[in-house]
Amino acid sequence: MTTSFEWSLPRGTVIKGKWKQGIYKVERLLGEGANGKVFLVENRQNWYALKIGADAVDLQSEVNVLKSIAEQKRTSKEESYLIDVDDLRMADGREYPFYVMRYVRGVTLFDYLARQGSEWFPVTLYSLLGKLAQLHEAGWAFGDLKVENVLVGDYGRVELVDYGGVTAFGKGVRQFTEIYDRGYWNAGTRSADAGYDLFSFAVLCLQLYESKRMAQLTAALLPQNRVPEELLRIAYANPVLKPLCGWLRKAMGGEFKNAREAAAAWQQWMHRTGGRSSPPVPRWIKGLFVASATVLATTIYWLLRTGL
Ligand SMILES: Nc1ncnc2c1ncn2[C@@H]1O[C@H](COP(=O)(O)OP(=O)(O)OP(=O)(O)O)[C@@H](O)[C@H]1O
């Protein structure tokens, strides 16, 4: 991924919005991608994430989506995700659009599972299905669902970041990542619907554990041979993913009516396995994980009780 503007903002830089005069102090760069750079900033002792875009049109379409989601959520008690939208004038006179959003304190899904262990896989991914279901119920598909766009906070709670690919149901998904794309795998259209995100979700499960094999597979296959069966073959050979193959097949085949139905099937699988998806562990190692297992069990209980 490259950005079309190569400067950065050092720690302590003060960003002042041209129109609304909001003042944000830069702490550090959180990340960057094709659409811009995201900084951790401080305003009146609160932390926020501030995204500066190189292209006003791209950033504006993200802002429009976030505004529309905020409208639909107005009645919920959840803190708004979109905080401010403005322009920044640089010392050289050039202007860049930016928006400020809630800071998601978390690590990437990949890092989280590497640190906490595969036993957190079922509950974390269940939480992600809940996030998708909420978005779908508001009429949007996430579009560019991938490992990098999912952050995990305490107790396996997930948050989606990068709303650049969010697309109204029925419209064509424009921003996607090939390997996660239903069209790329000849498994359906690029029309935004629940099934589009559920397909990406299934690929995301594979990417977490088999990213190397996935890369080898995509390099080796001719476009006409890219089919979900090839992905399922990889899942079947992996001890964490093997018990999930039935669910993955349905998700890749578009058999779930919506994300709620997919989450219910996932929940059933969690009940059946007691939330375990990792291969058997020697007894002495098990002892080391008692504390972590207690937290995990509490989280599962709480998630299943409160629903998604
Ligand atoms: N609200 C947030 N809280 C914390 N970190 C964030 C937040 N939003 C974005 N980030 C971090 O910044 C990175 C880049 O942000 P984002 O994905 O929105 O940029 P992008 O230019 O649209 O990227 P891409 O090229 O993947 O589309 C994210 O991967 C994430 O690590």
CSV table of C-alpha atoms and ligand atoms in Angstrom, one decimal:
chain,number,residue,atom,x,y,z
A,1,MET,CA,0.0,0.0,0.0
A,2,THR,CA,1.3,3.4,-0.8
A,3,THR,CA,0.0,6.8,-0.1
A,4,SER,CA,0.2,9.6,-2.6
A,5,PHE,CA,1.5,12.0,-0.1
A,6,GLU,CA,4.8,11.2,1.6
A,7,TRP,CA,5.0,13.7,4.5
A,8,SER,CA,4.3,13.0,8.1
A,9,LEU,CA,3.3,15.0,11.1
A,10,PRO,CA,5.8,14.9,14.0
A,11,ARG,CA,4.6,14.4,17.6
A,12,GLY,CA,3.3,17.6,19.1
A,13,THR,CA,2.1,19.1,15.8
A,14,VAL,CA,-1.1,21.0,16.3
A,15,ILE,CA,-3.8,20.5,13.7
A,16,LYS,CA,-6.4,23.2,13.6
A,17,GLY,CA,-9.5,22.8,11.5
A,18,LYS,CA,-9.9,25.6,9.0
A,19,TRP,CA,-13.7,25.8,9.3
A,20,LYS,CA,-14.6,24.6,12.8
A,21,GLN,CA,-11.4,25.5,14.5
A,22,GLY,CA,-11.1,22.2,16.3
A,23,ILE,CA,-7.6,21.7,17.8
A,24,TYR,CA,-5.9,18.4,17.8
A,25,LYS,CA,-2.4,17.6,19.0
A,26,VAL,CA,-0.6,14.8,17.2
A,27,GLU,CA,0.8,12.0,19.4
A,28,ARG,CA,1.9,9.4,16.8
A,29,LEU,CA,1.1,7.8,13.4
A,30,LEU,CA,-1.4,4.9,13.9
A,31,GLY,CA,-1.3,3.6,10.4
A,32,GLU,CA,-1.5,4.4,6.7
A,33,GLY,CA,-3.0,3.0,3.6
A,34,ALA,CA,-4.1,3.9,0.1
A,35,ASN,CA,-6.6,6.6,1.2
A,36,GLY,CA,-4.6,8.4,3.8
A,37,LYS,CA,-2.7,8.6,7.1
A,38,VAL,CA,-4.3,8.0,10.5
A,39,PHE,CA,-2.8,9.8,13.6
A,40,LEU,CA,-3.5,9.4,17.2
A,41,VAL,CA,-4.4,12.9,18.4
A,42,GLU,CA,-5.4,14.5,21.6
A,43,ASN,CA,-8.2,17.1,22.2
A,44,ARG,CA,-9.1,18.2,25.7
A,45,GLN,CA,-7.5,15.2,27.3
A,46,ASN,CA,-9.4,12.7,25.0
A,47,TRP,CA,-7.7,10.5,22.5
A,48,TYR,CA,-9.0,10.3,18.9
A,49,ALA,CA,-7.9,8.9,15.6
A,50,LEU,CA,-7.6,11.6,12.9
A,51,LYS,CA,-7.4,10.5,9.2
A,52,ILE,CA,-5.9,12.9,6.7
A,53,GLY,CA,-6.6,12.1,3.1
A,54,ALA,CA,-4.7,12.8,-0.1
A,55,ASP,CA,-7.9,12.8,-2.1
A,56,ALA,CA,-10.8,14.9,-1.0
A,57,VAL,CA,-13.3,12.8,-3.1
A,58,ASP,CA,-12.3,9.5,-1.5
A,59,LEU,CA,-12.3,10.9,2.0
A,60,GLN,CA,-15.6,12.6,1.4
A,61,SER,CA,-17.3,9.3,0.4
A,62,GLU,CA,-16.0,7.7,3.7
A,63,VAL,CA,-17.3,10.7,5.6
A,64,ASN,CA,-20.7,10.4,3.9
A,65,VAL,CA,-20.9,6.7,4.9
A,66,LEU,CA,-20.0,7.4,8.5
A,67,LYS,CA,-22.5,10.2,8.7
A,68,SER,CA,-25.2,8.1,7.4
A,69,ILE,CA,-24.4,5.2,9.8
A,70,ALA,CA,-24.3,7.8,12.6
A,71,GLU,CA,-27.8,9.0,11.6
A,72,GLN,CA,-29.2,5.5,11.7
A,73,LYS,CA,-27.6,4.9,15.1
A,74,ARG,CA,-28.7,8.2,16.7
A,75,THR,CA,-31.1,6.5,19.0
A,76,SER,CA,-28.5,4.0,20.3
A,77,LYS,CA,-26.5,4.9,23.4
A,78,GLU,CA,-23.2,4.0,21.6
A,79,GLU,CA,-20.7,6.8,21.4
A,80,SER,CA,-20.6,8.3,17.9
A,81,TYR,CA,-17.8,7.0,15.7
A,82,LEU,CA,-17.5,10.2,13.6
A,83,ILE,CA,-16.4,13.2,15.7
A,84,ASP,CA,-15.4,16.0,13.4
A,85,VAL,CA,-14.8,16.8,9.7
A,86,ASP,CA,-12.7,19.7,8.5
A,87,ASP,CA,-9.7,20.8,6.3
A,88,LEU,CA,-6.1,21.3,7.3
A,89,ARG,CA,-4.0,24.1,5.8
A,90,MET,CA,-0.3,23.1,5.7
A,91,ALA,CA,2.5,25.6,6.0
A,92,ASP,CA,3.1,25.4,2.2
A,93,GLY,CA,-0.5,26.6,1.6
A,94,ARG,CA,-1.8,23.2,0.4
A,95,GLU,CA,-5.0,22.0,2.0
A,96,TYR,CA,-5.9,18.4,3.0
A,97,PRO,CA,-9.3,17.2,4.2
A,98,PHE,CA,-9.4,15.3,7.5
A,99,TYR,CA,-11.9,13.6,9.7
A,100,VAL,CA,-11.7,12.7,13.4
A,101,MET,CA,-13.1,9.4,14.7
A,102,ARG,CA,-13.2,7.4,17.9
A,103,TYR,CA,-9.8,6.0,18.7
A,104,VAL,CA,-10.0,2.2,18.7
A,105,ARG,CA,-7.6,1.0,21.3
A,106,GLY,CA,-6.6,-2.4,20.1
A,107,VAL,CA,-4.3,-4.6,18.2
A,108,THR,CA,-4.8,-6.3,14.9
A,109,LEU,CA,-6.7,-9.6,14.9
A,110,PHE,CA,-3.6,-11.4,13.8
A,111,ASP,CA,-1.5,-10.0,16.7
A,112,TYR,CA,-4.3,-10.6,19.2
A,113,LEU,CA,-4.6,-14.3,18.4
A,114,ALA,CA,-0.8,-14.7,18.2
A,115,ARG,CA,-0.6,-13.2,21.7
A,116,GLN,CA,-3.7,-14.7,23.4
A,117,GLY,CA,-3.8,-18.1,21.7
A,118,SER,CA,-6.1,-19.8,19.3
A,119,GLU,CA,-8.7,-20.5,22.0
A,120,TRP,CA,-9.7,-16.9,21.6
A,121,PHE,CA,-10.5,-17.4,17.9
A,122,PRO,CA,-14.1,-18.5,18.2
A,123,VAL,CA,-15.2,-15.8,20.6
A,124,THR,CA,-13.4,-13.0,18.8
A,125,LEU,CA,-14.7,-13.9,15.4
A,126,TYR,CA,-18.2,-14.3,16.8
A,127,SER,CA,-18.0,-10.7,18.0
A,128,LEU,CA,-16.9,-9.7,14.5
A,129,LEU,CA,-20.0,-11.4,13.1
A,130,GLY,CA,-22.1,-9.3,15.4
A,131,LYS,CA,-20.4,-6.1,14.2
A,132,LEU,CA,-21.2,-7.1,10.6
A,133,ALA,CA,-24.8,-8.0,11.4
A,134,GLN,CA,-25.2,-4.5,12.9
A,135,LEU,CA,-23.8,-2.8,9.8
A,136,HIS,CA,-25.9,-5.0,7.5
A,137,GLU,CA,-29.1,-4.2,9.4
A,138,ALA,CA,-28.4,-0.5,8.7
A,139,GLY,CA,-28.3,-1.4,5.0
A,140,TRP,CA,-24.5,-1.5,4.4
A,141,ALA,CA,-21.9,-4.1,3.5
A,142,PHE,CA,-18.4,-3.5,4.8
A,143,GLY,CA,-16.9,-4.4,1.5
A,144,ASP,CA,-13.2,-4.4,2.3
A,145,LEU,CA,-13.2,-6.9,5.2
A,146,LYS,CA,-9.7,-8.1,5.9
A,147,VAL,CA,-7.4,-8.9,8.8
A,148,GLU,CA,-5.9,-5.4,8.8
A,149,ASN,CA,-9.3,-3.7,9.1
A,150,VAL,CA,-10.2,-5.5,12.3
A,151,LEU,CA,-8.9,-4.3,15.7
A,152,VAL,CA,-9.4,-6.2,18.9
A,153,GLY,CA,-9.6,-4.6,22.3
A,154,ASP,CA,-9.9,-6.1,25.8
A,155,TYR,CA,-11.9,-9.3,26.2
A,156,GLY,CA,-11.9,-10.0,22.5
A,157,ARG,CA,-14.2,-7.1,21.6
A,158,VAL,CA,-13.7,-6.3,17.9
A,159,GLU,CA,-14.0,-3.0,16.1
A,160,LEU,CA,-13.9,-2.4,12.3
A,161,VAL,CA,-11.7,0.3,11.0
A,162,ASP,CA,-11.5,1.8,7.5
A,163,TYR,CA,-14.9,2.5,6.2
A,164,GLY,CA,-13.6,3.3,2.7
A,165,GLY,CA,-15.1,0.1,1.3
A,166,VAL,CA,-18.5,0.4,2.9
A,167,THR,CA,-21.2,0.1,0.2
A,168,ALA,CA,-25.0,0.4,0.3
A,169,PHE,CA,-26.7,-3.0,-0.3
A,170,GLY,CA,-27.4,-3.5,-3.9
A,171,LYS,CA,-24.6,-1.3,-5.2
A,172,GLY,CA,-21.3,-2.6,-6.6
A,173,VAL,CA,-18.4,-3.0,-4.1
A,174,ARG,CA,-15.6,-0.8,-5.4
A,175,GLN,CA,-12.9,-1.0,-2.8
A,176,PHE,CA,-11.9,-4.6,-2.0
A,177,THR,CA,-8.8,-6.7,-1.6
A,178,GLU,CA,-8.6,-9.4,-4.2
A,179,ILE,CA,-7.9,-12.4,-2.1
A,180,TYR,CA,-11.0,-11.7,0.1
A,181,ASP,CA,-13.2,-10.9,-2.9
A,182,ARG,CA,-16.1,-13.2,-3.8
A,183,GLY,CA,-15.7,-12.2,-7.5
A,184,TYR,CA,-12.1,-13.1,-7.6
A,185,TRP,CA,-12.9,-16.7,-6.4
A,186,ASN,CA,-15.7,-17.0,-9.0
A,187,ALA,CA,-18.2,-17.5,-6.1
A,188,GLY,CA,-20.6,-14.7,-6.9
A,189,THR,CA,-20.9,-11.0,-7.9
A,190,ARG,CA,-19.4,-7.9,-6.4
A,191,SER,CA,-22.8,-6.6,-5.5
A,192,ALA,CA,-23.0,-5.5,-1.9
A,193,ASP,CA,-25.0,-7.9,0.3
A,194,ALA,CA,-24.6,-9.8,3.5
A,195,GLY,CA,-23.1,-12.8,1.6
A,196,TYR,CA,-20.3,-10.6,0.1
A,197,ASP,CA,-19.0,-9.8,3.6
A,198,LEU,CA,-19.6,-13.4,4.9
A,199,PHE,CA,-17.4,-14.7,2.0
A,200,SER,CA,-14.6,-12.3,3.0
A,201,PHE,CA,-15.1,-13.3,6.6
A,202,ALA,CA,-14.5,-17.0,5.7
A,203,VAL,CA,-11.3,-16.0,3.8
A,204,LEU,CA,-10.3,-13.9,6.8
A,205,CYS,CA,-10.5,-17.1,8.9
A,206,LEU,CA,-8.1,-18.8,6.5
A,207,GLN,CA,-5.8,-15.8,6.3
A,208,LEU,CA,-5.3,-15.9,10.1
A,209,TYR,CA,-3.8,-19.4,10.0
A,210,GLU,CA,-2.8,-20.1,6.5
A,211,SER,CA,-1.7,-16.9,4.9
A,212,LYS,CA,1.4,-18.5,3.3
A,213,ARG,CA,-0.6,-21.3,1.7
A,214,MET,CA,-3.2,-18.8,0.5
A,215,ALA,CA,-0.5,-16.7,-1.1
A,216,GLN,CA,1.0,-19.8,-2.8
A,217,LEU,CA,-2.4,-20.9,-4.0
A,218,THR,CA,-3.3,-17.6,-5.5
A,219,ALA,CA,0.0,-17.4,-7.3
A,220,ALA,CA,-0.4,-20.9,-8.7
A,221,LEU,CA,-4.1,-20.9,-9.8
A,222,LEU,CA,-5.3,-19.8,-13.2
A,223,PRO,CA,-8.2,-17.3,-12.9
A,224,GLN,CA,-10.8,-19.9,-14.1
A,225,ASN,CA,-9.6,-22.4,-11.5
A,226,ARG,CA,-10.1,-20.0,-8.5
A,227,VAL,CA,-13.0,-21.7,-6.7
A,228,PRO,CA,-14.1,-21.9,-3.1
A,229,GLU,CA,-13.2,-25.7,-3.0
A,230,GLU,CA,-9.5,-24.8,-3.3
A,231,LEU,CA,-9.9,-22.6,-0.2
A,232,LEU,CA,-11.8,-25.3,1.7
A,233,ARG,CA,-9.0,-27.8,0.9
A,234,ILE,CA,-6.6,-25.5,2.8
A,235,ALA,CA,-9.0,-25.1,5.7
A,236,TYR,CA,-9.5,-28.9,6.0
A,237,ALA,CA,-5.8,-29.5,6.4
A,238,ASN,CA,-5.5,-27.0,9.3
A,239,PRO,CA,-6.3,-28.3,12.8
A,240,VAL,CA,-7.9,-25.0,14.0
A,241,LEU,CA,-10.0,-24.6,10.8
A,242,LYS,CA,-11.0,-28.2,10.2
A,243,PRO,CA,-13.9,-28.3,12.7
A,244,LEU,CA,-15.2,-25.1,11.0
A,245,CYS,CA,-15.3,-26.5,7.5
A,246,GLY,CA,-19.1,-27.0,7.4
A,247,TRP,CA,-19.6,-23.3,8.4
A,248,LEU,CA,-17.0,-22.1,6.0
A,249,ARG,CA,-18.6,-24.0,3.1
A,250,LYS,CA,-21.9,-22.4,3.8
A,251,ALA,CA,-20.4,-18.9,4.1
A,252,MET,CA,-18.5,-19.3,0.9
A,253,GLY,CA,-21.5,-20.8,-0.9
A,254,GLY,CA,-23.8,-17.9,0.1
A,255,GLU,CA,-26.0,-20.3,2.1
A,256,PHE,CA,-26.6,-18.0,5.1
A,257,LYS,CA,-29.6,-15.7,4.8
A,258,ASN,CA,-27.8,-13.0,6.7
A,259,ALA,CA,-25.0,-12.4,9.3
A,260,ARG,CA,-27.4,-13.1,12.2
A,261,GLU,CA,-28.0,-16.6,10.8
A,262,ALA,CA,-24.3,-17.1,10.3
A,263,ALA,CA,-23.6,-15.9,13.8
A,264,ALA,CA,-26.2,-18.3,15.2
A,265,ALA,CA,-24.6,-21.2,13.4
A,266,TRP,CA,-21.2,-20.1,14.7
A,267,GLN,CA,-22.6,-19.9,18.2
A,268,GLN,CA,-23.9,-23.5,17.9
A,269,TRP,CA,-20.4,-24.6,16.9
A,270,MET,CA,-19.0,-22.8,19.9
A,271,HIS,CA,-21.5,-24.5,22.2
A,272,ARG,CA,-20.6,-27.9,20.7
A,273,THR,CA,-16.9,-27.5,21.1
A,274,GLY,CA,-17.0,-25.4,24.3
A,275,GLY,CA,-15.3,-22.6,22.3
A,276,ARG,CA,-12.3,-24.8,21.6
A,277,SER,CA,-10.8,-24.8,18.2
A,278,SER,CA,-7.2,-25.5,18.9
A,279,PRO,CA,-5.6,-28.9,18.7
A,280,PRO,CA,-5.0,-30.9,22.0
A,281,VAL,CA,-2.4,-29.3,24.3
A,282,PRO,CA,-0.2,-31.3,26.7
A,283,ARG,CA,-1.4,-31.3,30.3
A,284,TRP,CA,1.5,-29.3,31.8
A,285,ILE,CA,0.9,-26.5,29.3
A,286,LYS,CA,-2.8,-26.4,30.2
A,287,GLY,CA,-1.9,-25.4,33.7
A,288,LEU,CA,-0.2,-22.2,32.5
A,289,PHE,CA,-3.4,-21.1,30.8
A,290,VAL,CA,-5.8,-21.4,33.7
A,291,ALA,CA,-6.0,-17.7,34.3
A,292,SER,CA,-6.5,-16.9,30.6
A,293,ALA,CA,-9.1,-19.6,30.3
A,294,THR,CA,-11.1,-18.1,33.1
A,295,VAL,CA,-11.2,-14.7,31.4
A,296,LEU,CA,-12.1,-16.4,28.1
A,297,ALA,CA,-14.9,-18.4,29.7
A,298,THR,CA,-16.3,-15.2,31.3
A,299,THR,CA,-16.2,-13.5,28.0
A,300,ILE,CA,-18.0,-16.3,26.2
A,301,TYR,CA,-20.6,-16.4,28.9
A,302,TRP,CA,-21.1,-12.6,28.8
A,303,LEU,CA,-21.2,-12.5,24.9
A,304,LEU,CA,-23.7,-15.3,24.7
A,305,ARG,CA,-25.9,-13.8,27.4
A,306,THR,CA,-25.9,-10.3,26.1
A,307,GLY,CA,-26.2,-11.5,22.5
A,308,LEU,CA,-24.4,-9.7,19.6
B,1,LIG,N1,-10.2,4.6,14.6
B,1,LIG,C1,-9.0,4.1,14.6
B,1,LIG,N2,-8.4,3.8,15.8
B,1,LIG,C2,-7.2,3.2,15.8
B,1,LIG,N3,-6.5,2.9,14.7
B,1,LIG,C3,-7.0,3.2,13.5
B,1,LIG,C4,-8.3,3.8,13.4
B,1,LIG,N4,-8.5,3.9,12.1
B,1,LIG,C5,-7.5,3.5,11.4
B,1,LIG,N5,-6.5,3.0,12.3
B,1,LIG,C6,-5.2,2.5,11.9
B,1,LIG,O1,-4.7,3.1,10.7
B,1,LIG,C7,-4.6,2.1,9.7
B,1,LIG,C8,-4.9,2.7,8.4
B,1,LIG,O2,-6.2,3.3,8.3
B,1,LIG,P1,-7.2,3.0,7.2
B,1,LIG,O3,-7.2,1.5,6.9
B,1,LIG,O4,-8.4,3.7,7.4
B,1,LIG,O5,-6.4,3.7,6.0
B,1,LIG,P2,-6.6,3.4,4.4
B,1,LIG,O6,-5.8,4.5,3.7
B,1,LIG,O7,-8.1,3.5,4.1
B,1,LIG,O8,-6.1,2.0,4.2
B,1,LIG,P3,-6.3,0.9,3.1
B,1,LIG,O9,-5.3,1.1,2.1
B,1,LIG,O10,-6.2,-0.4,3.8
B,1,LIG,O11,-7.7,1.1,2.6
B,1,LIG,C9,-5.5,0.9,10.1
B,1,LIG,O12,-5.0,-0.3,9.5
B,1,LIG,C10,-5.4,1.0,11.6
B,1,LIG,O13,-4.2,0.3,12.0
